[in-house]
Amino acid sequence: MGKRVALVLAGCGVFDGSEIHEASAALVHLSRGGAEVKIFAPNIEQRDVVNHLKGSPAEEKRNVLVESARLARGNIQDLAELKADEFDAVIFPGGFGVAKNLCSWAVDGKNCTVNEHVNATLQAFHSAKKPIGLCCISPVLAAKVFPGCEVTVGQDKNVDGRFPDAETASAIAELGCKHICKNVNESHVDKANKIVTTCAFMCKAPLHEIFDGIGTMVQEVLKLA
């Protein structure tokens, strides 16, 4: 029987929700790995709405669960209903929605607060010693909730201009966590905490390399599950 995996979304669209390619890549690799997946998102208002064509704020309100349903093809549940004992692992794709809707990292950095249902989900899987997979910016959730854990968001320096958000690694270190430098097609496994991370779009890389990196993360999560 395939592993049961919960996928947690943060909206729909890189600038104010989940990064669509990352969510899709995770789902493809989970499908290839024979996993049974259920998708969740918090039933809350987005911090903001961005016009993705113009890259500027839009004067409207949107709901994270409703927007995430676009990616889930309508088959989605409120994150408040997620029960860790019904799953073998949980995965969080990235996107600015993670830093805006699942926590306040986009505004507060390392001093951010984490949504109560996101925090409860992470704590429940961690306490049950079940693996947690995170990509792109979402490793900051683990860094905030589990001081001392190991994660990667790519490199801690802007190597060849490919890692423009390298300062995130320093903020993670300031939270008392260890940042592990990895390439885009790699992931890092914190065996003690069963946390698997990969940098995805934190690196300026061809889409297939990001897809492959997320694949390594998914594979490691399924191995640990």
PDB file of C-alpha atoms in Angstrom:
ATOM      1  CA  MET A   1       0.000   0.000   0.000  1.00  0.00           C
ATOM      2  CA  GLY A   2       1.271   3.473  -0.890  1.00  0.00           C
ATOM      3  CA  LYS A   3       2.303   6.006   1.720  1.00  0.00           C
ATOM      4  CA  ARG A   4      -0.363   8.470   2.809  1.00  0.00           C
ATOM      5  CA  VAL A   5       0.895  12.028   2.351  1.00  0.00           C
ATOM      6  CA  ALA A   6      -0.717  15.358   3.200  1.00  0.00           C
ATOM      7  CA  LEU A   7       0.197  18.294   0.934  1.00  0.00           C
ATOM      8  CA  VAL A   8      -0.319  21.762   2.414  1.00  0.00           C
ATOM      9  CA  LEU A   9      -0.905  24.703   0.079  1.00  0.00           C
ATOM     10  CA  ALA A  10      -0.813  28.469   0.668  1.00  0.00           C
ATOM     11  CA  GLY A  11      -2.928  29.806  -2.197  1.00  0.00           C
ATOM     12  CA  CYS A  12      -2.397  29.773  -5.964  1.00  0.00           C
ATOM     13  CA  GLY A  13       0.417  31.743  -7.588  1.00  0.00           C
ATOM     14  CA  VAL A  14       4.049  32.442  -6.740  1.00  0.00           C
ATOM     15  CA  PHE A  15       3.665  36.029  -5.479  1.00  0.00           C
ATOM     16  CA  ASP A  16       0.776  35.571  -3.052  1.00  0.00           C
ATOM     17  CA  GLY A  17       0.204  31.818  -2.776  1.00  0.00           C
ATOM     18  CA  SER A  18       1.827  28.454  -3.502  1.00  0.00           C
ATOM     19  CA  GLU A  19       4.330  28.256  -6.358  1.00  0.00           C
ATOM     20  CA  ILE A  20       2.353  26.318  -8.950  1.00  0.00           C
ATOM     21  CA  HIS A  21       5.295  24.458 -10.537  1.00  0.00           C
ATOM     22  CA  GLU A  22       6.537  23.351  -7.108  1.00  0.00           C
ATOM     23  CA  ALA A  23       3.110  22.100  -6.062  1.00  0.00           C
ATOM     24  CA  SER A  24       2.697  20.276  -9.374  1.00  0.00           C
ATOM     25  CA  ALA A  25       6.198  18.776  -9.205  1.00  0.00           C
ATOM     26  CA  ALA A  26       5.552  17.475  -5.693  1.00  0.00           C
ATOM     27  CA  LEU A  27       2.263  15.921  -6.815  1.00  0.00           C
ATOM     28  CA  VAL A  28       3.860  14.293  -9.874  1.00  0.00           C
ATOM     29  CA  HIS A  29       6.700  12.787  -7.849  1.00  0.00           C
ATOM     30  CA  LEU A  30       4.283  11.616  -5.144  1.00  0.00           C
ATOM     31  CA  SER A  31       2.142   9.982  -7.807  1.00  0.00           C
ATOM     32  CA  ARG A  32       5.191   8.293  -9.314  1.00  0.00           C
ATOM     33  CA  GLY A  33       6.123   7.081  -5.831  1.00  0.00           C
ATOM     34  CA  GLY A  34       2.724   5.453  -5.406  1.00  0.00           C
ATOM     35  CA  ALA A  35       1.624   7.776  -2.607  1.00  0.00           C
ATOM     36  CA  GLU A  36      -1.972   8.466  -1.666  1.00  0.00           C
ATOM     37  CA  VAL A  37      -2.242  12.248  -1.402  1.00  0.00           C
ATOM     38  CA  LYS A  38      -4.748  14.538   0.236  1.00  0.00           C
ATOM     39  CA  ILE A  39      -4.464  18.307  -0.089  1.00  0.00           C
ATOM     40  CA  PHE A  40      -5.089  20.904   2.613  1.00  0.00           C
ATOM     41  CA  ALA A  41      -4.919  24.685   3.072  1.00  0.00           C
ATOM     42  CA  PRO A  42      -5.874  27.051   5.889  1.00  0.00           C
ATOM     43  CA  ASN A  43      -9.293  28.682   5.594  1.00  0.00           C
ATOM     44  CA  ILE A  44      -8.020  32.241   6.035  1.00  0.00           C
ATOM     45  CA  GLU A  45      -7.822  35.470   4.073  1.00  0.00           C
ATOM     46  CA  GLN A  46      -4.639  36.029   2.068  1.00  0.00           C
ATOM     47  CA  ARG A  47      -2.264  38.680   3.401  1.00  0.00           C
ATOM     48  CA  ASP A  48      -2.449  40.359   0.012  1.00  0.00           C
ATOM     49  CA  VAL A  49      -3.391  39.710  -3.614  1.00  0.00           C
ATOM     50  CA  VAL A  50      -0.867  40.302  -6.389  1.00  0.00           C
ATOM     51  CA  ASN A  51      -1.615  40.917 -10.057  1.00  0.00           C
ATOM     52  CA  HIS A  52       0.809  38.364 -11.508  1.00  0.00           C
ATOM     53  CA  LEU A  53       0.820  40.054 -14.927  1.00  0.00           C
ATOM     54  CA  LYS A  54       1.893  43.435 -13.554  1.00  0.00           C
ATOM     55  CA  GLY A  55       3.658  42.216 -10.403  1.00  0.00           C
ATOM     56  CA  SER A  56       1.768  44.814  -8.367  1.00  0.00           C
ATOM     57  CA  PRO A  57      -0.790  44.634  -5.543  1.00  0.00           C
ATOM     58  CA  ALA A  58      -4.441  44.204  -6.499  1.00  0.00           C
ATOM     59  CA  GLU A  59      -7.246  45.877  -4.570  1.00  0.00           C
ATOM     60  CA  GLU A  60      -9.187  42.740  -3.721  1.00  0.00           C
ATOM     61  CA  LYS A  61      -9.429  39.999  -1.121  1.00  0.00           C
ATOM     62  CA  ARG A  62      -9.015  36.277  -1.641  1.00  0.00           C
ATOM     63  CA  ASN A  63      -9.251  33.201   0.574  1.00  0.00           C
ATOM     64  CA  VAL A  64      -6.272  30.828   0.858  1.00  0.00           C
ATOM     65  CA  LEU A  65      -8.400  27.666   0.880  1.00  0.00           C
ATOM     66  CA  VAL A  66     -10.532  28.805  -2.073  1.00  0.00           C
ATOM     67  CA  GLU A  67      -7.479  29.785  -4.140  1.00  0.00           C
ATOM     68  CA  SER A  68      -5.627  26.568  -3.241  1.00  0.00           C
ATOM     69  CA  ALA A  69      -8.641  24.616  -4.503  1.00  0.00           C
ATOM     70  CA  ARG A  70      -7.619  25.725  -8.013  1.00  0.00           C
ATOM     71  CA  LEU A  71      -4.419  23.692  -7.704  1.00  0.00           C
ATOM     72  CA  ALA A  72      -6.201  20.801  -5.999  1.00  0.00           C
ATOM     73  CA  ARG A  73      -8.808  20.625  -8.769  1.00  0.00           C
ATOM     74  CA  GLY A  74     -11.390  21.237  -6.067  1.00  0.00           C
ATOM     75  CA  ASN A  75     -10.400  18.209  -3.994  1.00  0.00           C
ATOM     76  CA  ILE A  76      -9.142  19.935  -0.859  1.00  0.00           C
ATOM     77  CA  GLN A  77      -9.857  20.235   2.867  1.00  0.00           C
ATOM     78  CA  ASP A  78      -9.471  22.872   5.551  1.00  0.00           C
ATOM     79  CA  LEU A  79      -6.078  22.484   7.239  1.00  0.00           C
ATOM     80  CA  ALA A  80      -7.866  22.561  10.600  1.00  0.00           C
ATOM     81  CA  GLU A  81      -9.258  19.117   9.696  1.00  0.00           C
ATOM     82  CA  LEU A  82      -5.859  17.488   9.070  1.00  0.00           C
ATOM     83  CA  LYS A  83      -5.158  14.638  11.513  1.00  0.00           C
ATOM     84  CA  ALA A  84      -1.525  13.546  11.568  1.00  0.00           C
ATOM     85  CA  ASP A  85      -2.430  10.018  12.647  1.00  0.00           C
ATOM     86  CA  GLU A  86      -4.140   9.502   9.274  1.00  0.00           C
ATOM     87  CA  PHE A  87      -0.933  10.213   7.308  1.00  0.00           C
ATOM     88  CA  ASP A  88       2.637   8.971   7.004  1.00  0.00           C
ATOM     89  CA  ALA A  89       4.166  12.319   5.988  1.00  0.00           C
ATOM     90  CA  VAL A  90       3.425  15.965   5.177  1.00  0.00           C
ATOM     91  CA  ILE A  91       4.872  18.177   2.427  1.00  0.00           C
ATOM     92  CA  PHE A  92       4.814  21.972   2.022  1.00  0.00           C
ATOM     93  CA  PRO A  93       5.568  23.452  -1.442  1.00  0.00           C
ATOM     94  CA  GLY A  94       6.957  26.985  -1.477  1.00  0.00           C
ATOM     95  CA  GLY A  95       5.889  30.310  -2.920  1.00  0.00           C
ATOM     96  CA  PHE A  96       5.462  33.735  -1.305  1.00  0.00           C
ATOM     97  CA  GLY A  97       2.152  32.526   0.132  1.00  0.00           C
ATOM     98  CA  VAL A  98       4.130  30.438   2.612  1.00  0.00           C
ATOM     99  CA  ALA A  99       5.888  33.569   3.852  1.00  0.00           C
ATOM    100  CA  LYS A 100       2.693  35.655   3.752  1.00  0.00           C
ATOM    101  CA  ASN A 101      -0.195  33.326   4.599  1.00  0.00           C
ATOM    102  CA  LEU A 102       1.280  30.347   6.465  1.00  0.00           C
ATOM    103  CA  CYS A 103       3.526  32.627   8.493  1.00  0.00           C
ATOM    104  CA  SER A 104       4.585  36.283   8.530  1.00  0.00           C
ATOM    105  CA  TRP A 105       8.183  35.791   7.357  1.00  0.00           C
ATOM    106  CA  ALA A 106       7.660  38.143   4.379  1.00  0.00           C
ATOM    107  CA  VAL A 107       7.045  41.003   6.819  1.00  0.00           C
ATOM    108  CA  ASP A 108       8.777  39.970  10.035  1.00  0.00           C
ATOM    109  CA  GLY A 109      11.641  37.710   8.940  1.00  0.00           C
ATOM    110  CA  LYS A 110      13.026  35.565  11.737  1.00  0.00           C
ATOM    111  CA  ASN A 111      10.652  37.296  14.184  1.00  0.00           C
ATOM    112  CA  CYS A 112       7.658  35.932  12.305  1.00  0.00           C
ATOM    113  CA  THR A 113       4.628  34.168  13.734  1.00  0.00           C
ATOM    114  CA  VAL A 114       3.346  30.893  12.289  1.00  0.00           C
ATOM    115  CA  ASN A 115      -0.330  30.251  11.565  1.00  0.00           C
ATOM    116  CA  GLU A 116      -1.811  28.202  14.413  1.00  0.00           C
ATOM    117  CA  HIS A 117      -2.977  25.332  12.197  1.00  0.00           C
ATOM    118  CA  VAL A 118       0.348  25.227  10.334  1.00  0.00           C
ATOM    119  CA  ASN A 119       2.201  25.143  13.646  1.00  0.00           C
ATOM    120  CA  ALA A 120      -0.094  22.439  15.025  1.00  0.00           C
ATOM    121  CA  THR A 121       0.390  20.347  11.870  1.00  0.00           C
ATOM    122  CA  LEU A 122       4.166  20.597  12.015  1.00  0.00           C
ATOM    123  CA  GLN A 123       4.238  19.795  15.734  1.00  0.00           C
ATOM    124  CA  ALA A 124       1.922  16.806  15.309  1.00  0.00           C
ATOM    125  CA  PHE A 125       4.006  15.175  12.562  1.00  0.00           C
ATOM    126  CA  HIS A 126       7.259  15.921  14.393  1.00  0.00           C
ATOM    127  CA  SER A 127       5.972  14.499  17.673  1.00  0.00           C
ATOM    128  CA  ALA A 128       4.831  11.351  15.846  1.00  0.00           C
ATOM    129  CA  LYS A 129       8.290  11.073  14.253  1.00  0.00           C
ATOM    130  CA  LYS A 130       6.775  11.309  10.777  1.00  0.00           C
ATOM    131  CA  PRO A 131       8.706  13.025   7.970  1.00  0.00           C
ATOM    132  CA  ILE A 132       8.152  16.623   6.921  1.00  0.00           C
ATOM    133  CA  GLY A 133       9.126  17.777   3.411  1.00  0.00           C
ATOM    134  CA  LEU A 134       9.608  21.453   2.575  1.00  0.00           C
ATOM    135  CA  CYS A 135      10.880  23.311  -0.485  1.00  0.00           C
ATOM    136  CA  CYS A 136      11.800  26.835  -1.559  1.00  0.00           C
ATOM    137  CA  ILE A 137      10.982  29.279   1.288  1.00  0.00           C
ATOM    138  CA  SER A 138       8.941  26.792   3.311  1.00  0.00           C
ATOM    139  CA  PRO A 139      11.992  25.462   5.250  1.00  0.00           C
ATOM    140  CA  VAL A 140      11.757  28.663   7.304  1.00  0.00           C
ATOM    141  CA  LEU A 141       8.633  27.139   8.878  1.00  0.00           C
ATOM    142  CA  ALA A 142      10.735  24.309  10.288  1.00  0.00           C
ATOM    143  CA  ALA A 143      13.483  26.730  11.319  1.00  0.00           C
ATOM    144  CA  LYS A 144      10.961  28.786  13.293  1.00  0.00           C
ATOM    145  CA  VAL A 145       9.089  25.867  14.864  1.00  0.00           C
ATOM    146  CA  PHE A 146      12.005  23.494  15.521  1.00  0.00           C
ATOM    147  CA  PRO A 147      15.092  25.356  16.809  1.00  0.00           C
ATOM    148  CA  GLY A 148      18.240  23.342  16.197  1.00  0.00           C
ATOM    149  CA  CYS A 149      16.966  21.557  13.087  1.00  0.00           C
ATOM    150  CA  GLU A 150      18.903  21.349   9.810  1.00  0.00           C
ATOM    151  CA  VAL A 151      17.467  22.751   6.566  1.00  0.00           C
ATOM    152  CA  THR A 152      18.565  24.063   3.197  1.00  0.00           C
ATOM    153  CA  VAL A 153      17.327  26.970   1.085  1.00  0.00           C
ATOM    154  CA  GLY A 154      20.211  26.471  -1.354  1.00  0.00           C
ATOM    155  CA  GLN A 155      23.378  28.479  -0.732  1.00  0.00           C
ATOM    156  CA  ASP A 156      24.339  31.014   1.927  1.00  0.00           C
ATOM    157  CA  LYS A 157      26.022  33.231  -0.679  1.00  0.00           C
ATOM    158  CA  ASN A 158      24.677  34.509  -3.997  1.00  0.00           C
ATOM    159  CA  VAL A 159      26.822  32.126  -6.041  1.00  0.00           C
ATOM    160  CA  ASP A 160      27.023  33.274  -9.678  1.00  0.00           C
ATOM    161  CA  GLY A 161      23.933  35.420  -9.100  1.00  0.00           C
ATOM    162  CA  ARG A 162      21.812  32.264  -8.883  1.00  0.00           C
ATOM    163  CA  PHE A 163      20.830  32.623  -5.206  1.00  0.00           C
ATOM    164  CA  PRO A 164      19.465  36.185  -4.782  1.00  0.00           C
ATOM    165  CA  ASP A 165      17.775  35.307  -1.472  1.00  0.00           C
ATOM    166  CA  ALA A 166      20.896  33.809   0.125  1.00  0.00           C
ATOM    167  CA  GLU A 167      20.446  36.000   3.203  1.00  0.00           C
ATOM    168  CA  THR A 168      17.602  33.698   4.218  1.00  0.00           C
ATOM    169  CA  ALA A 169      20.291  31.188   5.237  1.00  0.00           C
ATOM    170  CA  SER A 170      21.708  33.708   7.720  1.00  0.00           C
ATOM    171  CA  ALA A 171      18.275  34.336   9.235  1.00  0.00           C
ATOM    172  CA  ILE A 172      17.824  30.576   9.637  1.00  0.00           C
ATOM    173  CA  ALA A 173      21.163  30.379  11.444  1.00  0.00           C
ATOM    174  CA  GLU A 174      20.093  33.242  13.724  1.00  0.00           C
ATOM    175  CA  LEU A 175      17.097  31.124  14.747  1.00  0.00           C
ATOM    176  CA  GLY A 176      19.531  28.555  16.111  1.00  0.00           C
ATOM    177  CA  CYS A 177      19.240  26.177  13.162  1.00  0.00           C
ATOM    178  CA  LYS A 178      21.933  24.800  10.877  1.00  0.00           C
ATOM    179  CA  HIS A 179      21.772  25.766   7.224  1.00  0.00           C
ATOM    180  CA  ILE A 180      23.227  23.170   4.859  1.00  0.00           C
ATOM    181  CA  CYS A 181      24.365  24.421   1.441  1.00  0.00           C
ATOM    182  CA  LYS A 182      22.959  22.350  -1.410  1.00  0.00           C
ATOM    183  CA  ASN A 183      22.561  22.643  -5.156  1.00  0.00           C
ATOM    184  CA  VAL A 184      19.126  23.001  -6.737  1.00  0.00           C
ATOM    185  CA  ASN A 185      18.964  19.339  -7.787  1.00  0.00           C
ATOM    186  CA  GLU A 186      19.751  18.118  -4.266  1.00  0.00           C
ATOM    187  CA  SER A 187      17.908  17.922  -0.961  1.00  0.00           C
ATOM    188  CA  HIS A 188      19.048  17.716   2.631  1.00  0.00           C
ATOM    189  CA  VAL A 189      17.820  15.152   5.144  1.00  0.00           C
ATOM    190  CA  ASP A 190      17.830  16.067   8.834  1.00  0.00           C
ATOM    191  CA  LYS A 191      17.665  12.474  10.059  1.00  0.00           C
ATOM    192  CA  ALA A 192      17.203  13.380  13.712  1.00  0.00           C
ATOM    193  CA  ASN A 193      14.096  15.453  13.013  1.00  0.00           C
ATOM    194  CA  LYS A 194      12.974  13.672   9.807  1.00  0.00           C
ATOM    195  CA  ILE A 195      12.893  16.994   7.956  1.00  0.00           C
ATOM    196  CA  VAL A 196      13.722  16.972   4.225  1.00  0.00           C
ATOM    197  CA  THR A 197      14.337  20.257   2.395  1.00  0.00           C
ATOM    198  CA  THR A 198      15.280  21.461  -1.089  1.00  0.00           C
ATOM    199  CA  CYS A 199      15.744  24.988  -2.444  1.00  0.00           C
ATOM    200  CA  ALA A 200      13.604  24.849  -5.636  1.00  0.00           C
ATOM    201  CA  PHE A 201      12.963  28.415  -6.903  1.00  0.00           C
ATOM    202  CA  MET A 202      15.249  29.942  -4.264  1.00  0.00           C
ATOM    203  CA  CYS A 203      17.748  29.194  -7.050  1.00  0.00           C
ATOM    204  CA  LYS A 204      17.582  30.716 -10.519  1.00  0.00           C
ATOM    205  CA  ALA A 205      17.730  27.458 -12.426  1.00  0.00           C
ATOM    206  CA  PRO A 206      16.093  25.702 -15.384  1.00  0.00           C
ATOM    207  CA  LEU A 207      12.677  24.291 -14.522  1.00  0.00           C
ATOM    208  CA  HIS A 208      13.773  20.671 -15.005  1.00  0.00           C
ATOM    209  CA  GLU A 209      16.505  21.081 -12.366  1.00  0.00           C
ATOM    210  CA  ILE A 210      13.968  22.437  -9.892  1.00  0.00           C
ATOM    211  CA  PHE A 211      11.643  19.552 -10.773  1.00  0.00           C
ATOM    212  CA  ASP A 212      14.473  17.064 -10.158  1.00  0.00           C
ATOM    213  CA  GLY A 213      15.392  18.647  -6.824  1.00  0.00           C
ATOM    214  CA  ILE A 214      11.815  18.392  -5.612  1.00  0.00           C
ATOM    215  CA  GLY A 215      11.913  14.774  -6.766  1.00  0.00           C
ATOM    216  CA  THR A 216      14.837  14.034  -4.455  1.00  0.00           C
ATOM    217  CA  MET A 217      12.951  15.650  -1.576  1.00  0.00           C
ATOM    218  CA  VAL A 218       9.822  13.584  -2.242  1.00  0.00           C
ATOM    219  CA  GLN A 219      11.840  10.373  -2.575  1.00  0.00           C
ATOM    220  CA  GLU A 220      13.591  10.971   0.748  1.00  0.00           C
ATOM    221  CA  VAL A 221      10.285  11.765   2.472  1.00  0.00           C
ATOM    222  CA  LEU A 222       8.777   8.524   1.179  1.00  0.00           C
ATOM    223  CA  LYS A 223      11.855   6.560   2.319  1.00  0.00           C
ATOM    224  CA  LEU A 224      11.490   7.976   5.828  1.00  0.00           C
ATOM    225  CA  ALA A 225       7.720   7.431   5.959  1.00  0.00           C
TER     226      ALA A 225
END
